Amino acid sequence: MSTRNQTLGEFIIENQTAFKYSSGELSRLINSIRLAAKVVNHEVNKAGLVDILGAAGDVNIQGENQQKLDVYANEKFIQTLTKRNIVCGIASEEEDDFIAINSQDENHQNKYVVLIDPLDGSSNIDVNVSVGTIFSIYRRITPVGTPVKMEDFLQKGCEQVAAGYVVYGTSTMLVYTTGAGVNGFTLNPAIGSFYLSHPNMKFPETGTIYSVNEGNYLDFPLGIKKYIKYCQEESEDRPYTSRYIGSLVSDFHRNMIKGGIYMYPKGSRNPNGKLRLLYECNPMAFLAEQAGGKSSDGYTRTLDEVPTSLHQRVPFVCGSKKMVEKVEEFMREFGE
Ligand code: AHG
Ligand code: MN
Ligand code: MN
């Protein structure tokens, strides 16, 4: 089938049978994410026009100021995902605990749990720089019809059935995988539909971009410091450049298209790194692997980490395969 002018809605229906549990529920779930993404996009786009900028006044469980749009995006995604009878539980960066859906109804058939970072890169909102939404989807492991439990959320990343992100950038894109490659869709704002613009996205095997907050350099493990110096050394075969937006979704998206590596290592200020395993690192790691890239904490594969808590943080190194392998080489040699 030609991908010309194919909408996300058409793509979801046409590819439904390729998914191993092709009951149509996952397709409906992706559809509800598509809908929430459009609503949030509308709000993000007018952020400079209305009084929606600035902190909402609350501090989330991780002690970070919540921005108004964080709260708005969180509500919209939760509302949209709750309405259809597909999802039995949601965990969000903005919620202390997971939300159980239909927990009192023994007849419900809801099979999926969703973990979301409703607004990623939120410190960029006030300065008109791209932000995003990240989502990760699992099938529950406890029996259908019973209240969802913590163990349904604390599954290893390799158990994800789908993951993706929305980037609210110069154009708005939804990029996702159900384990059969990565496809990107661009929103046509005039029509309100996402169109398949980036079929079968692939990380170049290697690249020239490294993305890391170098303000934390002194705090980094020795292996990471050595890797950064390696990138900075003058050499004909090492034409590296540094690009860091400070919004994981945007940094990842650029690196996947151009070839590059994203790193958020641990340090004394962030002893486990900063990024959250369940709704930031795992979905990005799944996308990276599906696009031929690689993701680890510098030593071991992100998708094999056994989660112990909802808001757990892990060091994160993700991107073009050869570049991640190089960092792992440096970590093995120089370590902490
Ligand atoms: P969030 O806005 O959801 O809290 O995520 C911010 C994350 C990530 O998007 C970004 O790459 C990273 O924090 C930036 O951290 P630093 O400002 O410490 O570099
Ligand atoms: Mn985030
Ligand atoms: Mn966030």
PDB file of N, CA, C and O in Angstrom, residues 103-149:
ATOM      1  N   SER A 103     -11.822  -0.038  38.935  1.00  0.00           N
ATOM      2  CA  SER A 103     -11.346  -1.057  39.876  1.00  0.00           C
ATOM      3  C   SER A 103     -12.495  -1.742  40.637  1.00  0.00           C
ATOM      4  O   SER A 103     -12.317  -2.823  41.179  1.00  0.00           O
ATOM      5  N   GLN A 104     -13.658  -1.076  40.659  1.00  0.00           N
ATOM      6  CA  GLN A 104     -14.794  -1.680  41.384  1.00  0.00           C
ATOM      7  C   GLN A 104     -15.650  -2.583  40.489  1.00  0.00           C
ATOM      8  O   GLN A 104     -16.568  -3.237  40.955  1.00  0.00           O
ATOM      9  N   ASP A 105     -15.368  -2.561  39.177  1.00  0.00           N
ATOM     10  CA  ASP A 105     -16.231  -3.276  38.229  1.00  0.00           C
ATOM     11  C   ASP A 105     -15.586  -4.606  37.834  1.00  0.00           C
ATOM     12  O   ASP A 105     -14.632  -4.653  37.066  1.00  0.00           O
ATOM     13  N   GLU A 106     -16.132  -5.697  38.353  1.00  0.00           N
ATOM     14  CA  GLU A 106     -15.519  -7.013  38.094  1.00  0.00           C
ATOM     15  C   GLU A 106     -15.682  -7.469  36.656  1.00  0.00           C
ATOM     16  O   GLU A 106     -15.024  -8.400  36.199  1.00  0.00           O
ATOM     17  N   ASN A 107     -16.605  -6.806  35.929  1.00  0.00           N
ATOM     18  CA  ASN A 107     -16.856  -7.236  34.544  1.00  0.00           C
ATOM     19  C   ASN A 107     -15.983  -6.531  33.519  1.00  0.00           C
ATOM     20  O   ASN A 107     -16.061  -6.837  32.339  1.00  0.00           O
ATOM     21  N   HIS A 108     -15.192  -5.584  33.988  1.00  0.00           N
ATOM     22  CA  HIS A 108     -14.447  -4.848  32.963  1.00  0.00           C
ATOM     23  C   HIS A 108     -13.351  -5.723  32.343  1.00  0.00           C
ATOM     24  O   HIS A 108     -12.824  -6.632  32.991  1.00  0.00           O
ATOM     25  N   GLN A 109     -13.077  -5.440  31.092  1.00  0.00           N
ATOM     26  CA  GLN A 109     -12.127  -6.267  30.342  1.00  0.00           C
ATOM     27  C   GLN A 109     -10.829  -5.505  30.039  1.00  0.00           C
ATOM     28  O   GLN A 109     -10.036  -5.942  29.211  1.00  0.00           O
ATOM     29  N   ASN A 110     -10.644  -4.372  30.700  1.00  0.00           N
ATOM     30  CA  ASN A 110      -9.508  -3.498  30.350  1.00  0.00           C
ATOM     31  C   ASN A 110      -8.162  -4.200  30.604  1.00  0.00           C
ATOM     32  O   ASN A 110      -7.914  -4.663  31.705  1.00  0.00           O
ATOM     33  N   LYS A 111      -7.347  -4.217  29.559  1.00  0.00           N
ATOM     34  CA  LYS A 111      -6.135  -5.051  29.628  1.00  0.00           C
ATOM     35  C   LYS A 111      -4.832  -4.272  29.701  1.00  0.00           C
ATOM     36  O   LYS A 111      -3.784  -4.852  29.941  1.00  0.00           O
ATOM     37  N   TYR A 112      -4.886  -2.972  29.418  1.00  0.00           N
ATOM     38  CA  TYR A 112      -3.626  -2.252  29.242  1.00  0.00           C
ATOM     39  C   TYR A 112      -3.334  -1.258  30.358  1.00  0.00           C
ATOM     40  O   TYR A 112      -4.250  -0.654  30.918  1.00  0.00           O
ATOM     41  N   VAL A 113      -2.059  -1.097  30.674  1.00  0.00           N
ATOM     42  CA  VAL A 113      -1.636   0.007  31.545  1.00  0.00           C
ATOM     43  C   VAL A 113      -0.799   0.971  30.711  1.00  0.00           C
ATOM     44  O   VAL A 113      -0.071   0.560  29.798  1.00  0.00           O
ATOM     45  N   VAL A 114      -0.941   2.253  31.028  1.00  0.00           N
ATOM     46  CA  VAL A 114      -0.206   3.289  30.298  1.00  0.00           C
ATOM     47  C   VAL A 114       0.607   4.099  31.298  1.00  0.00           C
ATOM     48  O   VAL A 114       0.114   4.440  32.376  1.00  0.00           O
ATOM     49  N   LEU A 115       1.850   4.379  30.923  1.00  0.00           N
ATOM     50  CA  LEU A 115       2.709   5.243  31.735  1.00  0.00           C
ATOM     51  C   LEU A 115       3.067   6.451  30.886  1.00  0.00           C
ATOM     52  O   LEU A 115       3.446   6.286  29.707  1.00  0.00           O
ATOM     53  N   ILE A 116       2.899   7.647  31.469  1.00  0.00           N
ATOM     54  CA  ILE A 116       3.127   8.845  30.650  1.00  0.00           C
ATOM     55  C   ILE A 116       3.954   9.918  31.355  1.00  0.00           C
ATOM     56  O   ILE A 116       3.878  10.088  32.565  1.00  0.00           O
ATOM     57  N   ASP A 117       4.723  10.604  30.529  1.00  0.00           N
ATOM     58  CA  ASP A 117       5.282  11.894  30.906  1.00  0.00           C
ATOM     59  C   ASP A 117       4.472  12.878  30.070  1.00  0.00           C
ATOM     60  O   ASP A 117       4.734  13.044  28.877  1.00  0.00           O
ATOM     61  N   PRO A 118       3.432  13.491  30.675  1.00  0.00           N
ATOM     62  CA  PRO A 118       2.484  14.270  29.866  1.00  0.00           C
ATOM     63  C   PRO A 118       3.128  15.458  29.163  1.00  0.00           C
ATOM     64  O   PRO A 118       2.770  15.794  28.046  1.00  0.00           O
ATOM     65  N   LEU A 119       4.068  16.106  29.848  1.00  0.00           N
ATOM     66  CA  LEU A 119       4.783  17.213  29.207  1.00  0.00           C
ATOM     67  C   LEU A 119       6.256  17.096  29.549  1.00  0.00           C
ATOM     68  O   LEU A 119       6.647  17.269  30.703  1.00  0.00           O
ATOM     69  N   ASP A 120       7.036  16.752  28.565  1.00  0.00           N
ATOM     70  CA  ASP A 120       8.470  16.576  28.753  1.00  0.00           C
ATOM     71  C   ASP A 120       9.197  17.826  28.267  1.00  0.00           C
ATOM     72  O   ASP A 120       8.870  18.352  27.198  1.00  0.00           O
ATOM     73  N   GLY A 121      10.172  18.269  29.061  1.00  0.00           N
ATOM     74  CA  GLY A 121      10.919  19.478  28.687  1.00  0.00           C
ATOM     75  C   GLY A 121      10.156  20.725  29.090  1.00  0.00           C
ATOM     76  O   GLY A 121      10.281  21.776  28.463  1.00  0.00           O
ATOM     77  N   SER A 122       9.379  20.618  30.170  1.00  0.00           N
ATOM     78  CA  SER A 122       8.439  21.699  30.482  1.00  0.00           C
ATOM     79  C   SER A 122       9.124  23.011  30.843  1.00  0.00           C
ATOM     80  O   SER A 122       8.505  24.063  30.737  1.00  0.00           O
ATOM     81  N   SER A 123      10.410  22.959  31.213  1.00  0.00           N
ATOM     82  CA  SER A 123      11.083  24.228  31.498  1.00  0.00           C
ATOM     83  C   SER A 123      11.281  25.045  30.216  1.00  0.00           C
ATOM     84  O   SER A 123      11.620  26.222  30.257  1.00  0.00           O
ATOM     85  N   ASN A 124      11.032  24.412  29.066  1.00  0.00           N
ATOM     86  CA  ASN A 124      11.184  25.106  27.784  1.00  0.00           C
ATOM     87  C   ASN A 124       9.927  25.851  27.342  1.00  0.00           C
ATOM     88  O   ASN A 124       9.957  26.591  26.355  1.00  0.00           O
ATOM     89  N   ILE A 125       8.814  25.658  28.051  1.00  0.00           N
ATOM     90  CA  ILE A 125       7.546  26.224  27.581  1.00  0.00           C
ATOM     91  C   ILE A 125       7.595  27.745  27.525  1.00  0.00           C
ATOM     92  O   ILE A 125       7.192  28.354  26.539  1.00  0.00           O
ATOM     93  N   ASP A 126       8.103  28.328  28.603  1.00  0.00           N
ATOM     94  CA  ASP A 126       8.075  29.790  28.697  1.00  0.00           C
ATOM     95  C   ASP A 126       8.946  30.476  27.655  1.00  0.00           C
ATOM     96  O   ASP A 126       8.846  31.677  27.472  1.00  0.00           O
ATOM     97  N   VAL A 127       9.830  29.722  27.003  1.00  0.00           N
ATOM     98  CA  VAL A 127      10.735  30.346  26.037  1.00  0.00           C
ATOM     99  C   VAL A 127      10.478  29.837  24.624  1.00  0.00           C
ATOM    100  O   VAL A 127      11.332  29.946  23.741  1.00  0.00           O
ATOM    101  N   ASN A 128       9.284  29.252  24.412  1.00  0.00           N
ATOM    102  CA  ASN A 128       8.858  28.888  23.061  1.00  0.00           C
ATOM    103  C   ASN A 128       9.788  27.863  22.402  1.00  0.00           C
ATOM    104  O   ASN A 128      10.104  27.981  21.216  1.00  0.00           O
ATOM    105  N   VAL A 129      10.273  26.914  23.189  1.00  0.00           N
ATOM    106  CA  VAL A 129      11.126  25.850  22.644  1.00  0.00           C
ATOM    107  C   VAL A 129      10.340  24.529  22.738  1.00  0.00           C
ATOM    108  O   VAL A 129       9.533  24.341  23.640  1.00  0.00           O
ATOM    109  N   SER A 130      10.603  23.639  21.795  1.00  0.00           N
ATOM    110  CA  SER A 130       9.827  22.400  21.674  1.00  0.00           C
ATOM    111  C   SER A 130       9.706  21.602  22.973  1.00  0.00           C
ATOM    112  O   SER A 130      10.685  21.428  23.699  1.00  0.00           O
ATOM    113  N   VAL A 131       8.517  21.102  23.217  1.00  0.00           N
ATOM    114  CA  VAL A 131       8.272  20.188  24.328  1.00  0.00           C
ATOM    115  C   VAL A 131       7.634  18.921  23.764  1.00  0.00           C
ATOM    116  O   VAL A 131       7.417  18.814  22.551  1.00  0.00           O
ATOM    117  N   GLY A 132       7.322  17.961  24.629  1.00  0.00           N
ATOM    118  CA  GLY A 132       6.760  16.712  24.106  1.00  0.00           C
ATOM    119  C   GLY A 132       5.919  15.972  25.121  1.00  0.00           C
ATOM    120  O   GLY A 132       5.725  16.420  26.254  1.00  0.00           O
ATOM    121  N   THR A 133       5.393  14.840  24.695  1.00  0.00           N
ATOM    122  CA  THR A 133       4.697  13.896  25.567  1.00  0.00           C
ATOM    123  C   THR A 133       5.318  12.529  25.286  1.00  0.00           C
ATOM    124  O   THR A 133       5.587  12.213  24.124  1.00  0.00           O
ATOM    125  N   ILE A 134       5.545  11.738  26.339  1.00  0.00           N
ATOM    126  CA  ILE A 134       6.088  10.384  26.135  1.00  0.00           C
ATOM    127  C   ILE A 134       5.092   9.376  26.698  1.00  0.00           C
ATOM    128  O   ILE A 134       4.528   9.608  27.774  1.00  0.00           O
ATOM    129  N   PHE A 135       4.880   8.274  25.988  1.00  0.00           N
ATOM    130  CA  PHE A 135       3.971   7.245  26.521  1.00  0.00           C
ATOM    131  C   PHE A 135       4.540   5.843  26.347  1.00  0.00           C
ATOM    132  O   PHE A 135       5.321   5.573  25.422  1.00  0.00           O
ATOM    133  N   SER A 136       4.127   4.973  27.262  1.00  0.00           N
ATOM    134  CA  SER A 136       4.609   3.598  27.279  1.00  0.00           C
ATOM    135  C   SER A 136       3.420   2.703  27.641  1.00  0.00           C
ATOM    136  O   SER A 136       2.667   3.022  28.571  1.00  0.00           O
ATOM    137  N   ILE A 137       3.245   1.607  26.915  1.00  0.00           N
ATOM    138  CA  ILE A 137       2.046   0.777  27.093  1.00  0.00           C
ATOM    139  C   ILE A 137       2.443  -0.688  27.342  1.00  0.00           C
ATOM    140  O   ILE A 137       3.289  -1.241  26.634  1.00  0.00           O
ATOM    141  N   TYR A 138       1.809  -1.285  28.360  1.00  0.00           N
ATOM    142  CA  TYR A 138       2.009  -2.722  28.665  1.00  0.00           C
ATOM    143  C   TYR A 138       0.656  -3.409  28.753  1.00  0.00           C
ATOM    144  O   TYR A 138      -0.350  -2.774  29.076  1.00  0.00           O
ATOM    145  N   ARG A 139       0.663  -4.720  28.557  1.00  0.00           N
ATOM    146  CA  ARG A 139      -0.512  -5.509  28.946  1.00  0.00           C
ATOM    147  C   ARG A 139      -0.385  -5.811  30.431  1.00  0.00           C
ATOM    148  O   ARG A 139       0.718  -6.070  30.915  1.00  0.00           O
ATOM    149  N   ARG A 140      -1.491  -5.757  31.144  1.00  0.00           N
ATOM    150  CA  ARG A 140      -1.439  -6.034  32.568  1.00  0.00           C
ATOM    151  C   ARG A 140      -1.029  -7.496  32.792  1.00  0.00           C
ATOM    152  O   ARG A 140      -1.269  -8.354  31.931  1.00  0.00           O
ATOM    153  N   ILE A 141      -0.404  -7.784  33.955  1.00  0.00           N
ATOM    154  CA  ILE A 141      -0.046  -9.177  34.223  1.00  0.00           C
ATOM    155  C   ILE A 141      -0.983  -9.797  35.260  1.00  0.00           C
ATOM    156  O   ILE A 141      -1.078 -11.000  35.377  1.00  0.00           O
ATOM    157  N   THR A 142      -1.694  -8.961  36.022  1.00  0.00           N
ATOM    158  CA  THR A 142      -2.699  -9.486  36.958  1.00  0.00           C
ATOM    159  C   THR A 142      -3.977  -9.793  36.167  1.00  0.00           C
ATOM    160  O   THR A 142      -4.155  -9.276  35.063  1.00  0.00           O
ATOM    161  N   PRO A 143      -4.870 -10.609  36.720  1.00  0.00           N
ATOM    162  CA  PRO A 143      -6.039 -11.027  35.926  1.00  0.00           C
ATOM    163  C   PRO A 143      -6.984  -9.876  35.562  1.00  0.00           C
ATOM    164  O   PRO A 143      -7.212  -8.973  36.371  1.00  0.00           O
ATOM    165  N   VAL A 144      -7.509  -9.951  34.348  1.00  0.00           N
ATOM    166  CA  VAL A 144      -8.501  -8.984  33.884  1.00  0.00           C
ATOM    167  C   VAL A 144      -9.712  -9.055  34.815  1.00  0.00           C
ATOM    168  O   VAL A 144     -10.099 -10.134  35.261  1.00  0.00           O
ATOM    169  N   GLY A 145     -10.304  -7.887  35.126  1.00  0.00           N
ATOM    170  CA  GLY A 145     -11.486  -7.870  35.988  1.00  0.00           C
ATOM    171  C   GLY A 145     -11.143  -7.656  37.459  1.00  0.00           C
ATOM    172  O   GLY A 145     -12.034  -7.481  38.275  1.00  0.00           O
ATOM    173  N   THR A 146      -9.838  -7.680  37.782  1.00  0.00           N
ATOM    174  CA  THR A 146      -9.423  -7.401  39.174  1.00  0.00           C
ATOM    175  C   THR A 146      -8.787  -6.000  39.193  1.00  0.00           C
ATOM    176  O   THR A 146      -8.392  -5.496  38.133  1.00  0.00           O
ATOM    177  N   PRO A 147      -8.695  -5.380  40.376  1.00  0.00           N
ATOM    178  CA  PRO A 147      -8.048  -4.058  40.422  1.00  0.00           C
ATOM    179  C   PRO A 147      -6.578  -4.160  39.995  1.00  0.00           C
ATOM    180  O   PRO A 147      -5.899  -5.125  40.339  1.00  0.00           O
ATOM    181  N   VAL A 148      -6.141  -3.165  39.253  1.00  0.00           N
ATOM    182  CA  VAL A 148      -4.762  -3.169  38.771  1.00  0.00           C
ATOM    183  C   VAL A 148      -3.808  -3.054  39.981  1.00  0.00           C
ATOM    184  O   VAL A 148      -4.157  -2.468  40.992  1.00  0.00           O
ATOM    185  N   LYS A 149      -2.624  -3.638  39.858  1.00  0.00           N
ATOM    186  CA  LYS A 149      -1.669  -3.614  40.980  1.00  0.00           C
ATOM    187  C   LYS A 149      -0.354  -2.988  40.538  1.00  0.00           C
ATOM    188  O   LYS A 149      -0.073  -2.896  39.350  1.00  0.00           O
TER     189      LYS A 149
END
